[in-house]
Tab-separated table of C-alpha atoms and ligand atoms in Angstrom:
chain	number	residue	atom	x	y	z
L	1	UNK	CA	152.063	-26.122	137.324
L	2	UNK	CA	154.491	-29.041	137.476
L	3	UNK	CA	156.977	-28.351	140.297
L	4	UNK	CA	160.544	-27.323	139.395
L	5	UNK	CA	162.276	-30.438	140.553
L	6	UNK	CA	159.893	-32.520	138.353
L	7	UNK	CA	160.400	-30.233	135.307
L	8	UNK	CA	164.137	-30.489	135.583
L	9	UNK	CA	163.915	-34.255	135.960
L	10	UNK	CA	161.962	-34.571	132.864
L	11	UNK	CA	164.295	-32.180	131.010
L	12	UNK	CA	167.256	-34.069	132.045
L	13	UNK	CA	165.584	-37.319	131.122
L	14	UNK	CA	164.428	-36.188	127.611
L	15	UNK	CA	165.603	-32.926	126.321
L	16	UNK	CA	168.893	-32.782	124.341
L	17	UNK	CA	170.177	-29.195	124.643
L	18	UNK	CA	171.831	-27.220	121.852
L	19	UNK	CA	175.557	-26.477	121.968
L	20	UNK	CA	175.775	-28.430	125.322
L	21	UNK	CA	178.023	-31.128	126.531
L	22	UNK	CA	175.368	-33.239	127.809
L	23	UNK	CA	177.391	-35.199	130.588
L	24	UNK	CA	178.401	-32.032	132.143
L	25	UNK	CA	174.935	-30.596	131.862
L	26	UNK	CA	173.460	-33.827	133.519
L	27	UNK	CA	175.955	-33.919	136.189
L	28	UNK	CA	176.452	-30.249	137.090
L	29	UNK	CA	174.025	-27.923	135.623
L	30	UNK	CA	171.023	-26.640	137.608
L	31	UNK	CA	169.324	-24.896	134.688
L	32	UNK	CA	167.392	-21.681	134.701
L	33	UNK	CA	163.599	-22.616	134.464
L	34	UNK	CA	162.318	-19.601	132.903
L	35	UNK	CA	158.505	-18.936	133.190
L	36	UNK	CA	158.269	-15.376	131.776
L	37	UNK	CA	160.181	-12.689	130.112
L	38	UNK	CA	159.495	-8.959	129.830
L	39	UNK	CA	161.683	-6.179	128.541
L	40	UNK	CA	165.355	-7.003	129.510
L	41	UNK	CA	164.480	-9.564	132.038
L	42	UNK	CA	163.877	-13.320	132.440
L	43	UNK	CA	162.020	-14.516	135.277
L	44	UNK	CA	162.574	-18.057	136.604
L	45	UNK	CA	160.202	-20.431	138.457
L	46	UNK	CA	161.268	-19.078	141.960
L	47	UNK	CA	160.523	-15.636	140.850
L	48	UNK	CA	164.114	-14.665	140.474
L	49	UNK	CA	164.802	-12.136	137.718
L	50	UNK	CA	167.780	-12.156	135.473
L	51	UNK	CA	168.957	-9.374	133.090
L	52	UNK	CA	169.182	-10.910	129.629
L	53	UNK	CA	172.661	-9.853	128.733
L	54	UNK	CA	172.605	-11.464	125.186
L	55	UNK	CA	169.057	-10.737	124.413
L	56	UNK	CA	168.436	-14.501	124.304
L	57	UNK	CA	170.910	-15.179	121.413
L	58	UNK	CA	170.658	-11.759	119.821
L	59	UNK	CA	166.840	-11.899	119.044
L	60	UNK	CA	165.292	-9.743	121.693
L	61	UNK	CA	166.655	-6.537	120.240
L	62	UNK	CA	163.416	-4.696	121.294
L	63	UNK	CA	163.155	-6.520	124.596
L	64	UNK	CA	160.970	-9.536	125.394
L	65	UNK	CA	157.353	-9.307	124.645
L	66	UNK	CA	157.217	-5.797	123.366
L	67	UNK	CA	153.596	-4.641	123.614
L	68	UNK	CA	153.603	-3.653	119.970
L	69	UNK	CA	154.928	-6.938	118.940
L	70	UNK	CA	152.649	-8.957	121.040
L	71	UNK	CA	149.684	-6.968	119.814
L	72	UNK	CA	150.616	-7.456	116.223
L	73	UNK	CA	150.987	-11.100	116.822
L	74	UNK	CA	147.521	-11.415	118.588
L	75	UNK	CA	145.832	-9.426	115.858
L	76	UNK	CA	147.340	-11.453	113.106
L	77	UNK	CA	146.455	-14.700	114.730
L	78	UNK	CA	142.869	-13.679	114.563
L	79	UNK	CA	142.687	-13.582	110.892
L	80	UNK	CA	145.377	-15.771	109.365
L	81	UNK	CA	148.099	-17.732	111.114
L	82	UNK	CA	149.579	-19.454	108.008
L	83	UNK	CA	149.214	-20.240	104.382
L	84	UNK	CA	151.742	-21.355	101.843
L	85	UNK	CA	153.545	-18.596	99.697
L	86	UNK	CA	153.856	-20.496	96.448
L	87	UNK	CA	151.524	-18.533	93.995
L	88	UNK	CA	149.589	-17.088	96.998
L	89	UNK	CA	150.296	-13.859	98.888
L	90	UNK	CA	148.958	-12.059	101.870
L	91	UNK	CA	149.102	-8.612	103.317
L	92	UNK	CA	151.901	-9.140	105.940
L	93	UNK	CA	154.325	-10.593	103.210
L	94	UNK	CA	153.700	-8.055	100.650
L	95	UNK	CA	153.795	-5.072	102.841
L	96	UNK	CA	156.783	-6.277	104.749
L	97	UNK	CA	158.745	-6.828	101.603
L	98	UNK	CA	158.060	-3.349	100.369
L	99	UNK	CA	159.124	-1.815	103.773
L	100	UNK	CA	162.278	-3.980	103.969
L	101	UNK	CA	163.237	-2.926	100.375
L	102	UNK	CA	162.588	0.763	101.274
L	103	UNK	CA	164.999	0.516	104.277
L	104	UNK	CA	167.566	-1.750	102.689
L	105	UNK	CA	170.954	-0.704	101.136
L	106	UNK	CA	170.677	0.574	97.658
L	107	UNK	CA	169.715	-1.779	94.847
L	108	UNK	CA	168.056	-4.560	97.041
L	109	UNK	CA	164.530	-4.744	95.773
L	110	UNK	CA	163.553	-8.478	96.037
L	111	UNK	CA	162.691	-10.432	99.355
L	112	UNK	CA	162.860	-14.253	99.572
L	113	UNK	CA	161.433	-15.365	102.974
L	114	UNK	CA	162.440	-18.318	105.093
L	115	UNK	CA	162.302	-18.981	108.763
L	116	UNK	CA	165.770	-18.780	110.373
L	117	UNK	CA	169.269	-17.444	109.925
L	118	UNK	CA	170.792	-20.605	108.637
L	119	UNK	CA	168.042	-20.857	105.807
L	120	UNK	CA	168.526	-17.214	105.045
L	121	UNK	CA	172.093	-18.169	104.239
L	122	UNK	CA	171.144	-21.238	102.338
L	123	UNK	CA	168.987	-19.222	100.141
L	124	UNK	CA	171.861	-16.819	99.427
L	125	UNK	CA	174.365	-19.663	98.569
L	126	UNK	CA	171.751	-21.250	96.239
L	127	UNK	CA	170.847	-17.936	94.435
L	128	UNK	CA	174.472	-17.284	93.861
L	129	UNK	CA	175.070	-20.753	92.616
L	130	UNK	CA	172.148	-21.104	90.357
L	131	UNK	CA	172.565	-17.521	89.050
L	132	UNK	CA	175.981	-18.268	87.685
L	133	UNK	CA	175.138	-21.707	86.501
L	134	UNK	CA	172.300	-20.490	84.291
L	135	UNK	CA	173.851	-17.021	83.378
L	136	UNK	CA	176.841	-18.081	81.401
L	137	UNK	CA	179.397	-18.722	84.245
L	138	UNK	CA	178.910	-22.421	85.291
L	139	UNK	CA	182.381	-22.730	86.623
L	140	UNK	CA	181.467	-20.158	89.389
L	141	UNK	CA	180.719	-22.764	92.059
L	142	UNK	CA	182.835	-21.759	94.985
L	143	UNK	CA	182.472	-19.471	97.938
L	144	UNK	CA	184.949	-17.421	99.740
L	145	UNK	CA	184.580	-17.351	103.611
L	146	UNK	CA	186.400	-16.289	106.545
L	147	UNK	CA	188.063	-18.155	109.319
L	148	UNK	CA	185.878	-17.917	112.333
L	149	UNK	CA	182.799	-17.245	110.318
L	150	UNK	CA	179.403	-18.483	111.560
L	151	UNK	CA	176.596	-18.591	109.086
L	152	UNK	CA	174.390	-21.209	110.673
L	153	UNK	CA	174.066	-24.996	111.114
L	154	UNK	CA	172.428	-26.531	107.989
L	155	UNK	CA	175.077	-28.125	105.822
L	156	UNK	CA	175.633	-25.324	103.188
L	157	UNK	CA	175.942	-22.733	106.148
L	158	UNK	CA	178.178	-25.119	108.029
L	159	UNK	CA	180.295	-25.389	104.935
L	160	UNK	CA	180.913	-21.643	105.104
L	161	UNK	CA	181.584	-21.718	108.746
L	162	UNK	CA	185.053	-21.301	110.137
L	163	UNK	CA	184.746	-22.139	113.823
L	164	UNK	CA	186.159	-25.720	113.966
L	165	UNK	CA	183.964	-26.785	117.067
L	166	UNK	CA	180.901	-26.416	114.824
L	167	UNK	CA	182.341	-27.644	111.515
L	168	UNK	CA	185.136	-30.353	112.044
L	169	UNK	CA	182.827	-33.254	112.537
L	170	UNK	CA	180.843	-32.625	109.405
L	171	UNK	CA	183.704	-32.448	106.897
L	172	UNK	CA	182.558	-35.508	104.924
L	173	UNK	CA	179.164	-33.830	104.068
L	174	UNK	CA	180.035	-30.078	103.568
L	175	UNK	CA	181.690	-28.499	100.562
L	176	UNK	CA	185.092	-26.795	100.639
L	177	UNK	CA	185.355	-23.108	100.650
L	178	UNK	CA	188.313	-20.763	99.745
L	179	UNK	CA	189.063	-19.848	103.245
L	180	UNK	CA	190.285	-16.469	104.533
L	181	UNK	CA	192.120	-15.678	107.699
L	182	UNK	CA	190.025	-14.014	110.539
L	183	UNK	CA	189.375	-10.383	110.005
L	184	UNK	CA	190.181	-8.991	113.274
L	185	UNK	CA	191.779	-5.771	114.623
L	186	UNK	CA	194.733	-4.056	113.099
L	187	UNK	CA	196.937	-7.110	112.794
L	188	UNK	CA	194.880	-9.428	110.771
L	189	UNK	CA	192.352	-7.677	108.840
L	190	UNK	CA	194.927	-6.426	106.310
L	191	UNK	CA	196.021	-9.957	105.709
L	192	UNK	CA	192.559	-10.999	105.301
L	193	UNK	CA	192.011	-8.411	102.650
L	194	UNK	CA	195.291	-9.377	100.836
L	195	UNK	CA	193.957	-12.950	100.696
L	196	UNK	CA	190.631	-11.787	99.256
L	197	UNK	CA	192.481	-9.994	96.524
L	198	UNK	CA	194.695	-12.830	95.817
L	199	UNK	CA	191.890	-15.419	95.744
L	200	UNK	CA	189.872	-13.319	93.397
L	201	UNK	CA	193.008	-12.867	91.124
L	202	UNK	CA	193.692	-16.587	91.187
L	203	UNK	CA	190.239	-18.229	91.495
L	204	UNK	CA	187.968	-15.278	90.255
L	205	UNK	CA	186.463	-17.452	87.533
L	206	UNK	CA	185.260	-19.938	90.159
L	207	UNK	CA	183.923	-17.612	92.854
L	208	UNK	CA	180.163	-17.451	93.025
L	209	UNK	CA	180.285	-15.195	96.019
L	210	UNK	CA	182.146	-13.769	98.907
L	211	UNK	CA	180.080	-14.352	102.159
L	212	UNK	CA	180.840	-12.197	105.255
L	213	UNK	CA	179.373	-11.101	108.591
L	214	UNK	CA	180.071	-7.452	108.109
L	215	UNK	CA	181.820	-5.500	110.784
L	216	UNK	CA	181.458	-8.208	113.493
L	217	UNK	CA	182.046	-11.876	113.316
L	218	UNK	CA	179.572	-12.799	116.230
L	219	UNK	CA	179.956	-16.415	116.923
L	220	UNK	CA	183.709	-16.056	116.520
L	221	UNK	CA	183.791	-14.166	119.702
L	222	UNK	CA	182.619	-10.750	118.509
L	223	UNK	CA	185.710	-10.233	116.459
L	224	UNK	CA	185.606	-6.895	114.691
L	225	UNK	CA	187.028	-5.316	111.673
L	226	UNK	CA	187.105	-1.737	110.479
L	227	UNK	CA	184.892	-0.410	107.850
L	228	UNK	CA	187.866	-0.045	105.426
L	229	UNK	CA	187.919	-3.872	105.275
L	230	UNK	CA	184.352	-4.099	104.179
L	231	UNK	CA	184.643	-1.202	101.663
L	232	UNK	CA	187.687	-2.809	100.137
L	233	UNK	CA	185.976	-6.250	99.928
L	234	UNK	CA	183.122	-4.687	98.148
L	235	UNK	CA	185.371	-2.915	95.658
L	236	UNK	CA	187.284	-6.210	95.070
L	237	UNK	CA	184.061	-8.174	94.600
L	238	UNK	CA	182.758	-5.472	92.138
L	239	UNK	CA	185.893	-5.527	90.106
L	240	UNK	CA	185.748	-9.253	89.836
L	241	UNK	CA	181.969	-8.982	89.101
L	242	UNK	CA	181.202	-11.459	91.701
L	243	UNK	CA	178.731	-11.265	94.521
L	244	UNK	CA	178.944	-10.042	97.999
L	245	UNK	CA	176.732	-11.696	100.571
L	246	UNK	CA	176.187	-9.715	103.807
L	247	UNK	CA	175.219	-12.099	106.433
L	248	UNK	CA	173.292	-9.632	108.777
L	249	UNK	CA	171.400	-12.273	110.786
L	250	UNK	CA	173.134	-10.975	113.850
L	251	UNK	CA	174.121	-7.396	112.847
L	252	UNK	CA	171.054	-6.182	110.967
L	253	UNK	CA	168.773	-3.496	112.329
L	254	UNK	CA	170.886	-1.291	114.647
L	255	UNK	CA	172.814	-3.763	116.591
L	256	UNK	CA	176.103	-2.177	115.477
L	257	UNK	CA	174.857	1.233	115.742
L	258	UNK	CA	173.837	1.642	112.207
L	259	UNK	CA	170.680	0.151	110.539
L	260	UNK	CA	172.787	-2.218	108.518
L	261	UNK	CA	176.278	-3.121	109.381
L	262	UNK	CA	177.273	-2.476	105.875
L	263	UNK	CA	176.177	1.173	106.304
L	264	UNK	CA	179.367	1.635	108.426
L	265	UNK	CA	181.330	1.367	105.054
L	266	UNK	CA	178.586	2.928	102.953
L	267	UNK	CA	178.300	-0.252	100.753
L	268	UNK	CA	175.584	-2.276	99.359
L	269	UNK	CA	175.843	-6.040	99.179
L	270	UNK	CA	174.266	-8.121	96.372
L	271	UNK	CA	172.436	-10.311	98.852
L	272	UNK	CA	171.519	-9.562	102.446
L	273	UNK	CA	170.486	-12.227	105.114
L	274	UNK	CA	168.151	-11.165	107.937
L	275	UNK	CA	166.745	-13.051	110.762
L	276	UNK	CA	167.213	-13.054	114.623
L	277	UNK	CA	166.055	-9.527	115.589
L	278	UNK	CA	163.690	-9.232	112.603
L	279	UNK	CA	160.914	-10.750	114.519
L	280	UNK	CA	161.781	-9.496	117.855
L	281	UNK	CA	161.982	-12.765	119.890
L	282	UNK	CA	158.496	-13.744	118.959
L	283	UNK	CA	158.309	-16.386	116.229
L	284	UNK	CA	161.059	-17.604	113.833
L	285	UNK	CA	161.361	-15.597	110.739
L	286	UNK	CA	163.865	-14.606	108.201
L	287	UNK	CA	164.417	-12.952	104.765
L	288	UNK	CA	167.155	-12.818	102.102
L	289	UNK	CA	167.207	-9.566	100.090
L	290	UNK	CA	168.534	-9.341	96.650
L	291	UNK	CA	168.893	-7.231	93.544
L	292	UNK	CA	166.929	-6.962	90.224
L	293	UNK	CA	170.059	-8.506	88.543
L	294	UNK	CA	170.020	-11.651	90.448
L	295	UNK	CA	166.168	-11.837	90.289
L	296	UNK	CA	166.287	-11.158	86.504
L	297	UNK	CA	168.758	-14.219	86.243
L	298	UNK	CA	165.867	-16.605	87.265
L	299	UNK	CA	163.398	-15.382	84.615
L	300	UNK	CA	162.573	-16.749	81.179
L	301	UNK	CA	161.885	-20.426	80.563
L	302	UNK	CA	160.439	-22.397	83.731
L	303	UNK	CA	163.470	-24.405	84.114
L	304	UNK	CA	165.282	-21.173	85.382
L	305	UNK	CA	163.111	-20.716	88.201
L	306	UNK	CA	164.289	-20.967	91.867
L	307	UNK	CA	162.811	-24.336	92.878
L	308	UNK	CA	163.344	-23.721	96.513
L	309	UNK	CA	161.356	-22.960	99.526
L	310	UNK	CA	160.575	-23.649	103.070
L	311	UNK	CA	157.150	-24.773	104.459
L	312	UNK	CA	156.898	-21.582	106.652
L	313	UNK	CA	158.238	-19.150	104.043
L	314	UNK	CA	156.725	-15.828	104.691
L	315	UNK	CA	154.712	-16.976	107.571
L	316	UNK	CA	152.054	-14.290	108.223
L	317	UNK	CA	152.620	-14.262	112.046
L	318	UNK	CA	156.321	-13.562	111.485
L	319	UNK	CA	155.752	-10.957	108.893
L	320	UNK	CA	153.083	-9.050	110.930
L	321	UNK	CA	155.459	-9.083	113.863
L	322	UNK	CA	158.379	-7.878	111.660
L	323	UNK	CA	156.316	-5.026	110.425
L	324	UNK	CA	155.341	-3.979	113.800
L	325	UNK	CA	159.258	-4.264	114.861
L	326	UNK	CA	160.050	-1.943	112.003
L	327	UNK	CA	157.472	0.535	113.273
L	328	UNK	CA	158.859	0.416	116.835
L	329	UNK	CA	162.427	1.129	115.479
L	330	UNK	CA	160.912	4.332	114.060
L	331	UNK	CA	158.312	5.282	116.690
L	332	UNK	CA	160.866	4.823	119.744
L	333	UNK	CA	163.662	6.222	117.834
L	334	UNK	CA	165.936	3.254	118.489
L	335	UNK	CA	168.753	4.907	116.463
L	336	UNK	CA	169.185	7.708	118.853
L	337	UNK	CA	168.651	5.458	121.840
L	338	UNK	CA	171.460	3.251	120.486
L	339	UNK	CA	173.728	6.379	119.867
L	340	UNK	CA	173.296	7.313	123.423
L	341	UNK	CA	173.859	3.911	125.039
L	342	UNK	CA	176.568	2.662	122.748
L	343	UNK	CA	179.204	4.988	124.162
L	344	UNK	CA	178.548	3.758	127.725
L	345	UNK	CA	179.167	0.182	126.527
L	346	UNK	CA	182.281	1.303	124.847
L	347	UNK	CA	183.484	3.163	127.961
L	348	UNK	CA	182.694	0.282	130.407
L	349	UNK	CA	184.342	-2.331	128.171
L	350	UNK	CA	187.341	-0.189	127.601
L	351	UNK	CA	187.772	-0.009	131.521
L	352	UNK	CA	187.273	-3.726	131.905
L	353	UNK	CA	189.926	-4.247	129.324
L	354	UNK	CA	192.404	-3.035	131.850
L	355	UNK	CA	191.426	-5.450	134.504
L	356	UNK	CA	194.103	-8.160	135.454
L	357	UNK	CA	193.348	-11.413	133.537
L	358	UNK	CA	191.578	-9.817	130.775
L	359	UNK	CA	193.497	-10.110	127.547
L	360	UNK	CA	191.476	-7.693	125.428
L	361	UNK	CA	188.198	-5.931	125.023
L	362	UNK	CA	186.316	-4.305	122.274
L	363	UNK	CA	182.884	-2.784	121.444
L	364	UNK	CA	180.703	-1.539	118.621
L	365	UNK	CA	177.215	-0.210	118.973
L	366	UNK	CA	175.255	-2.323	121.365
L	367	UNK	CA	177.875	-5.024	121.602
L	368	UNK	CA	180.781	-5.182	124.173
L	369	UNK	CA	183.165	-8.130	124.472
L	370	UNK	CA	186.185	-9.182	126.653
L	371	UNK	CA	188.510	-12.086	126.009
L	372	UNK	CA	189.829	-13.743	129.011
L	373	UNK	CA	192.930	-15.300	127.770
L	374	UNK	CA	191.943	-18.823	127.150
L	375	UNK	CA	191.137	-20.107	123.550
L	376	UNK	CA	188.133	-21.484	121.915
L	377	UNK	CA	184.650	-22.610	122.698
L	378	UNK	CA	185.664	-25.343	125.277
L	379	UNK	CA	187.602	-22.908	127.504
L	380	UNK	CA	186.118	-22.626	131.050
L	381	UNK	CA	186.926	-19.256	132.463
L	382	UNK	CA	184.006	-17.583	130.587
L	383	UNK	CA	181.723	-20.002	132.589
L	384	UNK	CA	183.208	-19.056	135.927
L	385	UNK	CA	182.099	-15.430	135.028
L	386	UNK	CA	178.638	-16.913	133.991
L	387	UNK	CA	178.290	-18.452	137.432
L	388	UNK	CA	179.283	-15.076	139.220
L	389	UNK	CA	176.947	-13.181	137.008
L	390	UNK	CA	174.033	-15.588	137.627
L	391	UNK	CA	174.499	-15.269	141.340
L	392	UNK	CA	174.085	-11.417	140.772
L	393	UNK	CA	170.908	-11.820	138.711
L	394	UNK	CA	172.461	-11.639	135.142
L	395	UNK	CA	172.249	-14.095	132.455
L	396	UNK	CA	175.530	-13.793	130.805
L	397	UNK	CA	176.323	-16.834	128.559
L	398	UNK	CA	179.907	-16.611	127.177
L	399	UNK	CA	181.361	-17.967	124.051
L	400	UNK	CA	184.305	-19.876	125.395
L	401	UNK	CA	186.482	-17.468	127.150
L	402	UNK	CA	184.782	-14.391	125.521
L	403	UNK	CA	182.389	-12.621	127.717
L	404	UNK	CA	180.044	-10.375	125.932
L	405	UNK	CA	176.917	-8.322	126.194
L	406	UNK	CA	174.361	-7.738	123.434
L	407	UNK	CA	171.415	-6.342	125.418
L	408	UNK	CA	168.123	-5.098	123.930
L	409	UNK	CA	168.617	-2.066	122.109
L	410	UNK	CA	165.926	-0.301	124.133
L	411	UNK	CA	167.256	-1.475	127.531
L	412	UNK	CA	166.537	1.376	129.926
L	413	UNK	CA	169.503	3.436	131.248
L	414	UNK	CA	169.322	2.244	134.715
L	415	UNK	CA	169.153	-1.324	133.662
L	416	UNK	CA	172.205	-0.809	131.377
L	417	UNK	CA	173.917	0.582	134.461
L	418	UNK	CA	172.963	-2.574	136.409
L	419	UNK	CA	174.231	-4.861	133.614
L	420	UNK	CA	177.678	-3.106	133.062
L	421	UNK	CA	178.396	-2.880	136.803
L	422	UNK	CA	177.248	-6.452	137.256
L	423	UNK	CA	179.451	-7.747	134.409
L	424	UNK	CA	182.529	-5.974	135.815
L	425	UNK	CA	181.870	-7.393	139.374
L	426	UNK	CA	181.363	-10.830	137.965
L	427	UNK	CA	184.663	-10.610	135.915
L	428	UNK	CA	186.593	-9.393	138.905
L	429	UNK	CA	185.148	-12.055	141.148
L	430	UNK	CA	185.882	-14.903	138.650
L	431	UNK	CA	189.399	-13.759	137.972
Y	1	PLP	C1	172.801	-16.900	114.332
Y	1	PLP	C2	173.373	-16.702	113.043
Y	1	PLP	C3	172.970	-17.585	111.957
Y	1	PLP	C4	172.162	-18.751	112.103
Y	1	PLP	O1	170.847	-18.294	112.535
Y	1	PLP	P1	169.849	-19.357	113.062
Y	1	PLP	O2	168.499	-18.780	113.087
Y	1	PLP	O3	170.368	-19.822	114.391
Y	1	PLP	O4	169.709	-20.499	112.085
Y	1	PLP	C5	173.554	-17.195	110.656
Y	1	PLP	N1	174.532	-16.063	110.678
Y	1	PLP	C6	174.906	-15.316	111.590
Y	1	PLP	C7	175.796	-14.167	111.416
Y	1	PLP	C8	174.347	-15.631	112.895
Y	1	PLP	O5	174.710	-14.860	113.883
């Protein structure tokens, strides 16, 4: 194997890292060079192990290389690694679609596959827009989205986004949305709800859909709103007869303590976007679920079809792994594991919320977050905590000055103890 110094040199010569100011990286960062990962752990080239506190950007919900997922991937690889999905089908795509619909909120019965969270959202945007265009409401071309929203990086998803670090520079090529204030704790979610009601009253004839991250705005820094907000938005969109798009790319499949974040409010969206944990940190895979009503709006003359797709739509490897993941949720009773561990995260983060230098803390399901007082993605205190955590064997990438954990849902109890204690020590040390 190439030695560590040589790899880092090649990386620094050629690899352009995501979300990374490269000057700072080139000058200051000694990157983790990960060689393997298993369960909740990443192992680097020197044999050091790190607890993966954010489940590698929220995908390793069942831990890394879960044996059932690895076996499903290997088995699928032996027969069919890929074929196109236009007018062709295969067992993993058909069975997974049926299984997802059986588990999904009421009324979702059609699955459009793609390959990442951003494309799952693009599919939803285009389905909403085209539906109204060809079903008698062509003026419905606009979307309502929240401040702090993050729906991905393709231009449609960027347009919906409300974190200026990610959107500001792309304004010339993105569309304008009807923007709501951040839905956050008791002070602002009610204002946000008022704004939804006002916008639907004044612009209802133009609104193709309301797009939200239900319960938790992840990339905004794990901002949480109560289920009442979600329920009220569903009622308002129903009354206006427009669509509610639930972007569950982060929250889907038990991250928030319920299978779907929309379950907290007992509501069903018109479109549900899924990716990240769906294929359990193996291969990129995504799905957008929708209703018979929307599906029917694309039937009839050929020109009404959804002329859209991605090369890897419904990839058999991803679909086979996703099916295996759904079995693991059932066989290992992930829901009761989450029910047992979530209160421990809640308790630890409530305690850390009282530490000097911590402005606020919050938690929901298998998510715990702390704000360190600074503002925005370019703040640096979170990175001091990151360095302290790294020295303690925890990979704890912050979002600006928000320090958070989203561990694998099946993290063993003793590893969760290590994680929560380590985060607290790192915060104390950094402040
Ligand atoms: C991560 C994320 C996306 C984008 O997913 P990618 O796979 O990175 O394209 C979209 N929506 C939400 C809520 C996300 O958390």
